[in-house]
């Protein structure tokens, strides 16, 4: 078994303080775990919420990062189906398969994984990460891949073919599975239906691509930044609405003659959730994909439930992520799903704070941290 490693990692010490790169120690994998050399990692809005302390108290100090890909370097006892040299993408829901949620087919709601994710531990309730002064560090969403190496549960490392560049494959682990699952599992969009997507960042663009592949006839992209609407149209949107210049819900109803069948909110804010609701036709469904900060409430006009409008949440694809990845991989390999076109910045580990600031300002697409340029198949541009 490999020895303890000294690695560079992006550490959140406390909310409101810029994240910084530190040298930390990473203990070897235990039973049911694997050690992965991280090639690349995407910077997600969930990282912003964690860095800003908006997902609850005590979630620090922490090594951030949950959307990534790399190559297995070592496996712990009782690990099957993975071996050193395998290319993998991280899955932040390494579901147990036996809790009530898993048995009912809702593996993204796995109860043990949820507890350990909030606690910032691996599935045995402990951490493999220590700061230079010995402080225990949490694993961001059980993954902690803003680091040169990561130890994760074996079920949290999904094998992928080695012909997909790892800097692109990294996006499968959160943005793609989240966006596609919201369309195919939470909403079950059917051919010919009308949808709108509110928020055209990294995940919103994946929702648009999924809606196109599902056969939606009308796909309305909505964002307050006009610069984000052109990529949305390239991704498959049929219409674009600049929410900074118009009443977005009214514009959507006008374009569709009464509202959409499905409205996807991919921002995580009370105002945009209300916009999604207001954009629905009678009988339509609003799907909240954006991660809303703790403590935020949403007000809806209760009289409109008479029109059988509904609202639901969607977390990490709303099904079995591990079972979803093979289909997504085939879409990529067949050329029907482009991964790299949502990436606006290839950066280094030291640039994570700048990437978080861009997300706070709503600028650009996905930033991808290149930890190992040779393995990732791309070099940072910073």
Short mmCIF file of C-alpha atoms in Angstrom, two decimals:
data_model
loop_
_atom_site.label_atom_id
_atom_site.label_comp_id
_atom_site.label_asym_id
_atom_site.label_seq_id
_atom_site.Cartn_x
_atom_site.Cartn_y
_atom_site.Cartn_z
CA UNK A 1 0.00 0.00 0.00
CA UNK A 2 1.18 3.51 -0.77
CA UNK A 3 2.58 5.69 1.99
CA UNK A 4 1.22 9.00 3.23
CA UNK A 5 1.67 11.66 0.56
CA UNK A 6 2.48 15.35 0.77
CA UNK A 7 0.32 17.07 -1.81
CA UNK A 8 -0.71 20.56 -2.84
CA UNK A 9 -4.38 21.27 -2.26
CA UNK A 10 -6.81 24.18 -2.24
CA UNK A 11 -7.96 24.72 1.34
CA UNK A 12 -10.94 26.65 2.68
CA UNK A 13 -9.95 27.79 6.18
CA UNK A 14 -13.09 29.79 6.93
CA UNK A 15 -15.89 31.49 5.00
CA UNK A 16 -15.18 34.94 3.66
CA UNK A 17 -11.46 34.33 3.57
CA UNK A 18 -9.89 33.62 0.18
CA UNK A 19 -9.06 29.98 -0.39
CA UNK A 20 -5.36 29.21 -0.61
CA UNK A 21 -3.07 26.45 -1.79
CA UNK A 22 -1.33 24.57 1.03
CA UNK A 23 0.85 21.50 1.31
CA UNK A 24 -1.21 18.90 3.16
CA UNK A 25 -0.81 15.21 3.95
CA UNK A 26 -3.02 12.51 2.45
CA UNK A 27 -3.16 9.12 4.16
CA UNK A 28 -3.37 5.98 2.00
CA UNK A 29 -6.70 4.41 1.05
CA UNK A 30 -8.36 2.04 3.48
CA UNK A 31 -10.75 -0.82 2.86
CA UNK A 32 -13.10 -0.02 -0.01
CA UNK A 33 -11.20 3.12 -1.06
CA UNK A 34 -8.91 4.15 -3.92
CA UNK A 35 -6.14 6.68 -4.39
CA UNK A 36 -6.47 8.78 -7.55
CA UNK A 37 -3.94 11.10 -9.15
CA UNK A 38 -6.14 14.04 -10.09
CA UNK A 39 -5.70 15.23 -13.67
CA UNK A 40 -8.34 17.97 -13.81
CA UNK A 41 -11.20 19.39 -11.75
CA UNK A 42 -14.10 21.69 -12.60
CA UNK A 43 -14.98 24.70 -10.46
CA UNK A 44 -18.69 24.57 -9.60
CA UNK A 45 -21.21 26.86 -7.90
CA UNK A 46 -21.33 24.33 -5.06
CA UNK A 47 -17.70 25.24 -4.36
CA UNK A 48 -18.75 28.88 -4.12
CA UNK A 49 -21.56 28.05 -1.70
CA UNK A 50 -19.13 26.09 0.48
CA UNK A 51 -16.47 28.80 0.32
CA UNK A 52 -19.01 31.43 1.30
CA UNK A 53 -20.34 29.38 4.22
CA UNK A 54 -23.82 29.24 2.67
CA UNK A 55 -24.41 25.50 3.12
CA UNK A 56 -24.41 25.36 6.90
CA UNK A 57 -22.03 25.93 9.79
CA UNK A 58 -18.84 24.03 10.48
CA UNK A 59 -18.00 22.94 6.96
CA UNK A 60 -14.38 24.01 7.27
CA UNK A 61 -11.44 23.71 7.20
CA UNK A 62 -11.91 21.77 3.98
CA UNK A 63 -10.14 20.76 0.81
CA UNK A 64 -12.57 21.89 -1.89
CA UNK A 65 -13.41 20.26 -5.23
CA UNK A 66 -15.86 17.54 -6.22
CA UNK A 67 -16.06 17.56 -10.04
CA UNK A 68 -12.97 15.90 -11.43
CA UNK A 69 -11.19 13.05 -13.18
CA UNK A 70 -7.88 11.26 -12.89
CA UNK A 71 -6.06 7.94 -12.88
CA UNK A 72 -6.14 5.32 -10.15
CA UNK A 73 -2.76 4.87 -8.45
CA UNK A 74 -3.62 2.44 -5.65
CA UNK A 75 -6.60 0.49 -4.31
CA UNK A 76 -7.48 -0.51 -0.76
CA UNK A 77 -8.59 -3.92 0.45
CA UNK A 78 -11.79 -5.43 -0.95
CA UNK A 79 -11.84 -3.14 -4.00
CA UNK A 80 -12.99 -4.86 -7.17
CA UNK A 81 -13.52 -3.48 -10.65
CA UNK A 82 -10.76 -0.87 -10.33
CA UNK A 83 -7.01 -1.20 -10.76
CA UNK A 84 -4.00 1.12 -10.95
CA UNK A 85 -3.91 2.85 -14.32
CA UNK A 86 -7.69 3.04 -14.75
CA UNK A 87 -9.10 6.37 -15.91
CA UNK A 88 -11.92 7.47 -13.62
CA UNK A 89 -14.37 10.29 -13.09
CA UNK A 90 -15.41 11.21 -9.55
CA UNK A 91 -18.97 10.57 -8.39
CA UNK A 92 -19.92 12.44 -5.23
CA UNK A 93 -22.74 10.04 -4.37
CA UNK A 94 -21.11 6.66 -3.69
CA UNK A 95 -24.47 5.24 -2.65
CA UNK A 96 -24.72 2.39 -0.16
CA UNK A 97 -27.48 0.52 -2.00
CA UNK A 98 -29.24 -0.64 1.18
CA UNK A 99 -30.73 2.43 2.91
CA UNK A 100 -34.44 3.21 2.31
CA UNK A 101 -33.64 5.86 -0.33
CA UNK A 102 -31.36 3.53 -2.26
CA UNK A 103 -33.81 0.62 -2.06
CA UNK A 104 -36.53 2.85 -3.49
CA UNK A 105 -34.32 3.73 -6.47
CA UNK A 106 -33.41 7.24 -5.29
CA UNK A 107 -29.68 6.70 -4.90
CA UNK A 108 -28.80 10.39 -5.06
CA UNK A 109 -30.62 10.67 -1.72
CA UNK A 110 -28.53 7.90 -0.11
CA UNK A 111 -28.77 8.57 3.63
CA UNK A 112 -25.23 7.57 4.73
CA UNK A 113 -23.65 9.50 1.86
CA UNK A 114 -25.70 12.57 2.77
CA UNK A 115 -24.53 12.46 6.38
CA UNK A 116 -20.88 12.02 5.50
CA UNK A 117 -21.01 14.67 2.79
CA UNK A 118 -22.26 17.26 5.29
CA UNK A 119 -19.66 16.10 7.82
CA UNK A 120 -16.87 16.28 5.23
CA UNK A 121 -15.68 12.73 5.80
CA UNK A 122 -15.24 9.57 3.80
CA UNK A 123 -17.81 6.81 4.25
CA UNK A 124 -16.20 5.37 7.38
CA UNK A 125 -16.67 8.73 9.11
CA UNK A 126 -13.01 9.76 9.07
CA UNK A 127 -10.71 11.99 7.03
CA UNK A 128 -7.47 11.13 5.21
CA UNK A 129 -6.42 14.78 5.07
CA UNK A 130 -4.29 16.76 7.51
CA UNK A 131 -2.87 20.27 7.34
CA UNK A 132 0.82 20.86 7.98
CA UNK A 133 0.03 21.67 11.62
CA UNK A 134 -1.91 18.42 12.06
CA UNK A 135 -5.39 19.94 11.76
CA UNK A 136 -7.93 17.52 10.33
CA UNK A 137 -9.27 18.74 6.99
CA UNK A 138 -12.67 17.87 5.59
CA UNK A 139 -13.15 16.22 2.19
CA UNK A 140 -15.26 18.58 0.07
CA UNK A 141 -18.50 16.68 -0.72
CA UNK A 142 -16.59 13.42 0.04
CA UNK A 143 -14.19 14.04 -2.89
CA UNK A 144 -11.71 16.92 -2.24
CA UNK A 145 -10.24 16.97 -5.75
CA UNK A 146 -8.78 20.49 -5.83
CA UNK A 147 -5.62 18.60 -4.98
CA UNK A 148 -2.88 16.63 -6.68
CA UNK A 149 -4.28 13.36 -5.28
CA UNK A 150 -7.56 12.29 -3.71
CA UNK A 151 -8.68 9.28 -1.69
CA UNK A 152 -12.32 8.42 -2.34
CA UNK A 153 -14.71 5.52 -1.85
CA UNK A 154 -14.29 3.00 -4.65
CA UNK A 155 -17.89 3.61 -5.69
CA UNK A 156 -17.00 7.27 -6.05
CA UNK A 157 -14.53 6.55 -8.85
CA UNK A 158 -16.34 5.55 -12.06
CA UNK A 159 -14.19 3.93 -14.78
CA UNK A 160 -14.22 5.65 -18.15
CA UNK A 161 -12.56 4.88 -21.49
CA UNK A 162 -9.09 6.34 -21.88
CA UNK A 163 -9.97 8.00 -25.19
CA UNK A 164 -11.89 10.84 -23.50
CA UNK A 165 -9.50 13.66 -22.49
CA UNK A 166 -9.56 13.88 -18.71
CA UNK A 167 -9.90 17.67 -18.70
CA UNK A 168 -13.23 17.15 -20.45
CA UNK A 169 -14.22 14.00 -18.59
CA UNK A 170 -13.99 15.93 -15.31
CA UNK A 171 -17.23 17.70 -16.20
CA UNK A 172 -19.16 14.43 -16.27
CA UNK A 173 -18.83 14.10 -12.50
CA UNK A 174 -21.14 16.97 -11.61
CA UNK A 175 -22.27 19.42 -14.29
CA UNK A 176 -23.19 16.86 -16.94
CA UNK A 177 -24.83 14.22 -14.74
CA UNK A 178 -26.73 16.95 -12.87
CA UNK A 179 -27.99 18.69 -16.00
CA UNK A 180 -28.92 15.57 -17.94
CA UNK A 181 -30.53 13.91 -14.94
CA UNK A 182 -32.73 16.93 -14.30
CA UNK A 183 -34.11 16.61 -17.83
CA UNK A 184 -34.37 12.83 -18.16
CA UNK A 185 -35.17 11.79 -14.59
CA UNK A 186 -36.72 14.72 -12.71
CA UNK A 187 -38.71 16.24 -15.59
CA UNK A 188 -38.83 13.35 -18.07
CA UNK A 189 -38.98 15.74 -21.01
CA UNK A 190 -40.77 14.27 -24.01
CA UNK A 191 -40.47 14.91 -27.73
CA UNK A 192 -42.14 18.14 -28.78
CA UNK A 193 -42.41 19.71 -25.33
CA UNK A 194 -41.50 23.29 -24.48
CA UNK A 195 -38.89 24.10 -21.86
CA UNK A 196 -37.02 27.07 -20.51
CA UNK A 197 -33.65 27.07 -18.74
CA UNK A 198 -33.02 29.91 -16.31
CA UNK A 199 -29.30 30.33 -15.76
CA UNK A 200 -26.89 29.46 -18.58
CA UNK A 201 -23.71 28.67 -16.69
CA UNK A 202 -21.91 25.34 -16.67
CA UNK A 203 -24.88 23.26 -15.52
CA UNK A 204 -27.50 25.26 -17.40
CA UNK A 205 -25.72 24.58 -20.68
CA UNK A 206 -25.86 20.86 -19.92
CA UNK A 207 -29.61 21.12 -19.26
CA UNK A 208 -30.00 22.76 -22.66
CA UNK A 209 -28.00 20.02 -24.38
CA UNK A 210 -30.05 17.34 -22.62
CA UNK A 211 -33.33 19.00 -23.59
CA UNK A 212 -32.21 19.12 -27.21
CA UNK A 213 -31.29 15.43 -27.20
CA UNK A 214 -34.60 14.59 -25.49
CA UNK A 215 -36.46 16.15 -28.42
CA UNK A 216 -37.83 19.34 -26.86
CA UNK A 217 -39.32 21.49 -29.63
CA UNK A 218 -38.80 24.81 -27.88
CA UNK A 219 -35.83 25.53 -25.60
CA UNK A 220 -35.73 29.05 -24.20
CA UNK A 221 -32.43 30.12 -22.62
CA UNK A 222 -32.70 32.82 -19.94
CA UNK A 223 -29.88 34.75 -18.31
CA UNK A 224 -29.16 38.24 -17.01
CA UNK A 225 -25.86 38.32 -18.87
CA UNK A 226 -26.27 38.63 -22.62
CA UNK A 227 -22.81 37.10 -23.14
CA UNK A 228 -24.12 33.77 -21.84
CA UNK A 229 -26.97 33.56 -24.29
CA UNK A 230 -24.90 33.02 -27.44
CA UNK A 231 -23.26 29.83 -26.03
CA UNK A 232 -26.73 28.68 -25.02
CA UNK A 233 -27.98 29.07 -28.60
CA UNK A 234 -24.97 27.15 -29.89
CA UNK A 235 -25.73 24.43 -27.34
CA UNK A 236 -29.24 23.94 -28.69
CA UNK A 237 -31.52 26.69 -27.37
CA UNK A 238 -34.11 27.86 -29.89
CA UNK A 239 -34.73 31.24 -28.23
CA UNK A 240 -32.82 33.53 -25.87
CA UNK A 241 -34.22 35.92 -23.28
CA UNK A 242 -32.11 38.62 -21.64
CA UNK A 243 -33.59 38.75 -18.13
CA UNK A 244 -31.87 42.07 -17.41
CA UNK A 245 -33.90 43.80 -20.12
CA UNK A 246 -37.37 42.27 -19.83
CA UNK A 247 -39.84 40.44 -17.63
CA UNK A 248 -38.48 36.98 -18.37
CA UNK A 249 -41.56 35.03 -17.35
CA UNK A 250 -43.85 37.23 -19.45
CA UNK A 251 -41.49 36.92 -22.41
CA UNK A 252 -41.49 33.13 -22.08
CA UNK A 253 -45.27 32.98 -21.93
CA UNK A 254 -45.44 35.18 -25.01
CA UNK A 255 -43.01 33.03 -26.97
CA UNK A 256 -44.88 29.85 -26.14
CA UNK A 257 -48.47 31.04 -26.20
CA UNK A 258 -49.11 30.45 -22.51
CA UNK A 259 -46.03 28.98 -20.84
CA UNK A 260 -43.63 26.06 -20.92
CA UNK A 261 -44.13 22.45 -19.94
CA UNK A 262 -40.93 22.42 -17.91
CA UNK A 263 -38.96 25.30 -16.40
CA UNK A 264 -35.46 24.51 -15.14
CA UNK A 265 -34.02 26.88 -12.53
CA UNK A 266 -30.22 26.57 -12.52
CA UNK A 267 -29.23 29.60 -10.43
CA UNK A 268 -30.24 28.81 -6.87
CA UNK A 269 -32.07 32.01 -5.91
CA UNK A 270 -35.59 32.80 -4.72
CA UNK A 271 -36.22 35.30 -7.52
CA UNK A 272 -35.30 32.89 -10.32
CA UNK A 273 -37.30 30.07 -8.74
CA UNK A 274 -40.31 32.38 -8.85
CA UNK A 275 -39.55 33.20 -12.49
CA UNK A 276 -39.53 29.49 -13.30
CA UNK A 277 -42.92 29.09 -11.63
CA UNK A 278 -44.40 32.09 -13.43
CA UNK A 279 -43.16 30.79 -16.79
CA UNK A 280 -45.18 27.54 -16.55
CA UNK A 281 -48.33 26.68 -18.43
CA UNK A 282 -51.15 25.06 -16.43
CA UNK A 283 -50.00 21.55 -15.56
CA UNK A 284 -46.34 22.45 -16.04
CA UNK A 285 -43.46 21.62 -13.69
CA UNK A 286 -40.65 23.77 -12.36
CA UNK A 287 -37.46 21.85 -11.56
CA UNK A 288 -35.03 23.54 -9.16
CA UNK A 289 -31.53 22.42 -10.08
CA UNK A 290 -29.59 25.38 -8.66
CA UNK A 291 -28.14 25.00 -5.16
CA UNK A 292 -30.04 27.44 -2.95
CA UNK A 293 -28.19 28.73 0.14
CA UNK A 294 -29.38 27.61 3.56
CA UNK A 295 -32.00 29.92 5.04
CA UNK A 296 -33.48 31.14 1.76
CA UNK A 297 -37.28 30.83 1.50
CA UNK A 298 -39.41 30.97 -1.65
CA UNK A 299 -42.92 32.41 -1.88
CA UNK A 300 -45.40 31.10 -4.46
CA UNK A 301 -49.04 32.12 -5.14
CA UNK A 302 -50.94 29.21 -3.65
CA UNK A 303 -54.04 29.88 -5.77
CA UNK A 304 -52.06 28.69 -8.79
CA UNK A 305 -51.91 25.14 -7.48
CA UNK A 306 -55.45 24.97 -8.82
CA UNK A 307 -53.88 24.99 -12.27
CA UNK A 308 -51.96 21.84 -11.32
CA UNK A 309 -48.61 23.51 -11.70
CA UNK A 310 -45.95 21.78 -9.62
CA UNK A 311 -42.43 22.39 -8.38
CA UNK A 312 -39.75 19.85 -7.50
CA UNK A 313 -36.07 19.68 -6.72
CA UNK A 314 -33.40 17.70 -8.51
CA UNK A 315 -30.12 16.69 -6.90
CA UNK A 316 -27.23 15.25 -8.88
CA UNK A 317 -29.41 13.77 -11.59
CA UNK A 318 -32.22 12.33 -9.45
CA UNK A 319 -31.46 8.66 -10.09
CA UNK A 320 -28.49 6.28 -9.95
CA UNK A 321 -25.44 8.30 -11.04
CA UNK A 322 -23.21 5.27 -11.55
CA UNK A 323 -25.79 3.74 -13.89
CA UNK A 324 -26.12 7.04 -15.77
CA UNK A 325 -22.44 7.55 -16.58
CA UNK A 326 -22.16 4.80 -19.25
CA UNK A 327 -24.90 6.40 -21.34
CA UNK A 328 -23.34 9.84 -21.03
CA UNK A 329 -19.97 8.42 -22.02
CA UNK A 330 -21.49 6.89 -25.16
CA UNK A 331 -23.04 10.25 -26.07
CA UNK A 332 -19.58 11.80 -25.82
CA UNK A 333 -17.85 9.08 -27.82
CA UNK A 334 -20.51 9.20 -30.54
CA UNK A 335 -20.04 12.95 -30.94
CA UNK A 336 -23.58 13.79 -29.85
CA UNK A 337 -22.43 15.47 -26.63
CA UNK A 338 -19.57 17.97 -26.71
CA UNK A 339 -17.92 18.53 -23.35
CA UNK A 340 -15.21 21.10 -23.95
CA UNK A 341 -17.42 23.81 -25.43
CA UNK A 342 -18.76 24.89 -22.01
CA UNK A 343 -15.24 25.54 -20.68
CA UNK A 344 -14.16 29.17 -20.71
CA UNK A 345 -10.96 28.94 -18.64
CA UNK A 346 -8.27 26.32 -18.13
CA UNK A 347 -6.47 27.31 -14.93
CA UNK A 348 -3.90 26.18 -12.38
CA UNK A 349 -4.54 25.28 -8.75
CA UNK A 350 -3.34 28.69 -7.57
CA UNK A 351 -6.08 30.31 -9.67
CA UNK A 352 -9.07 28.70 -7.93
CA UNK A 353 -9.90 31.83 -5.92
CA UNK A 354 -10.06 33.87 -9.15
CA UNK A 355 -12.38 31.25 -10.63
CA UNK A 356 -14.64 31.43 -7.58
CA UNK A 357 -14.78 35.20 -7.96
CA UNK A 358 -15.82 34.86 -11.61
CA UNK A 359 -18.66 32.58 -10.54
CA UNK A 360 -19.74 35.08 -7.90
CA UNK A 361 -19.89 37.75 -10.61
CA UNK A 362 -21.70 35.44 -13.03
CA UNK A 363 -18.92 35.65 -15.60
CA UNK A 364 -17.73 33.05 -18.09
CA UNK A 365 -18.48 29.35 -18.40
CA UNK A 366 -16.84 26.46 -16.60
CA UNK A 367 -13.32 26.88 -15.24
CA UNK A 368 -11.29 23.66 -15.18
CA UNK A 369 -8.25 23.30 -12.95
CA UNK A 370 -5.44 21.43 -14.68
CA UNK A 371 -3.57 19.52 -11.95
CA UNK A 372 -1.50 17.34 -14.28
CA UNK A 373 -1.28 18.71 -17.85
CA UNK A 374 0.09 15.50 -19.31
CA UNK A 375 -2.62 13.31 -17.85
CA UNK A 376 -5.36 15.88 -18.43
CA UNK A 377 -4.56 16.25 -22.12
CA UNK A 378 -4.53 20.05 -21.81
CA UNK A 379 -2.42 22.76 -20.23
CA UNK A 380 -3.78 25.69 -18.27
CA UNK A 381 -3.89 29.06 -19.99
CA UNK A 382 -3.05 31.07 -16.86
#
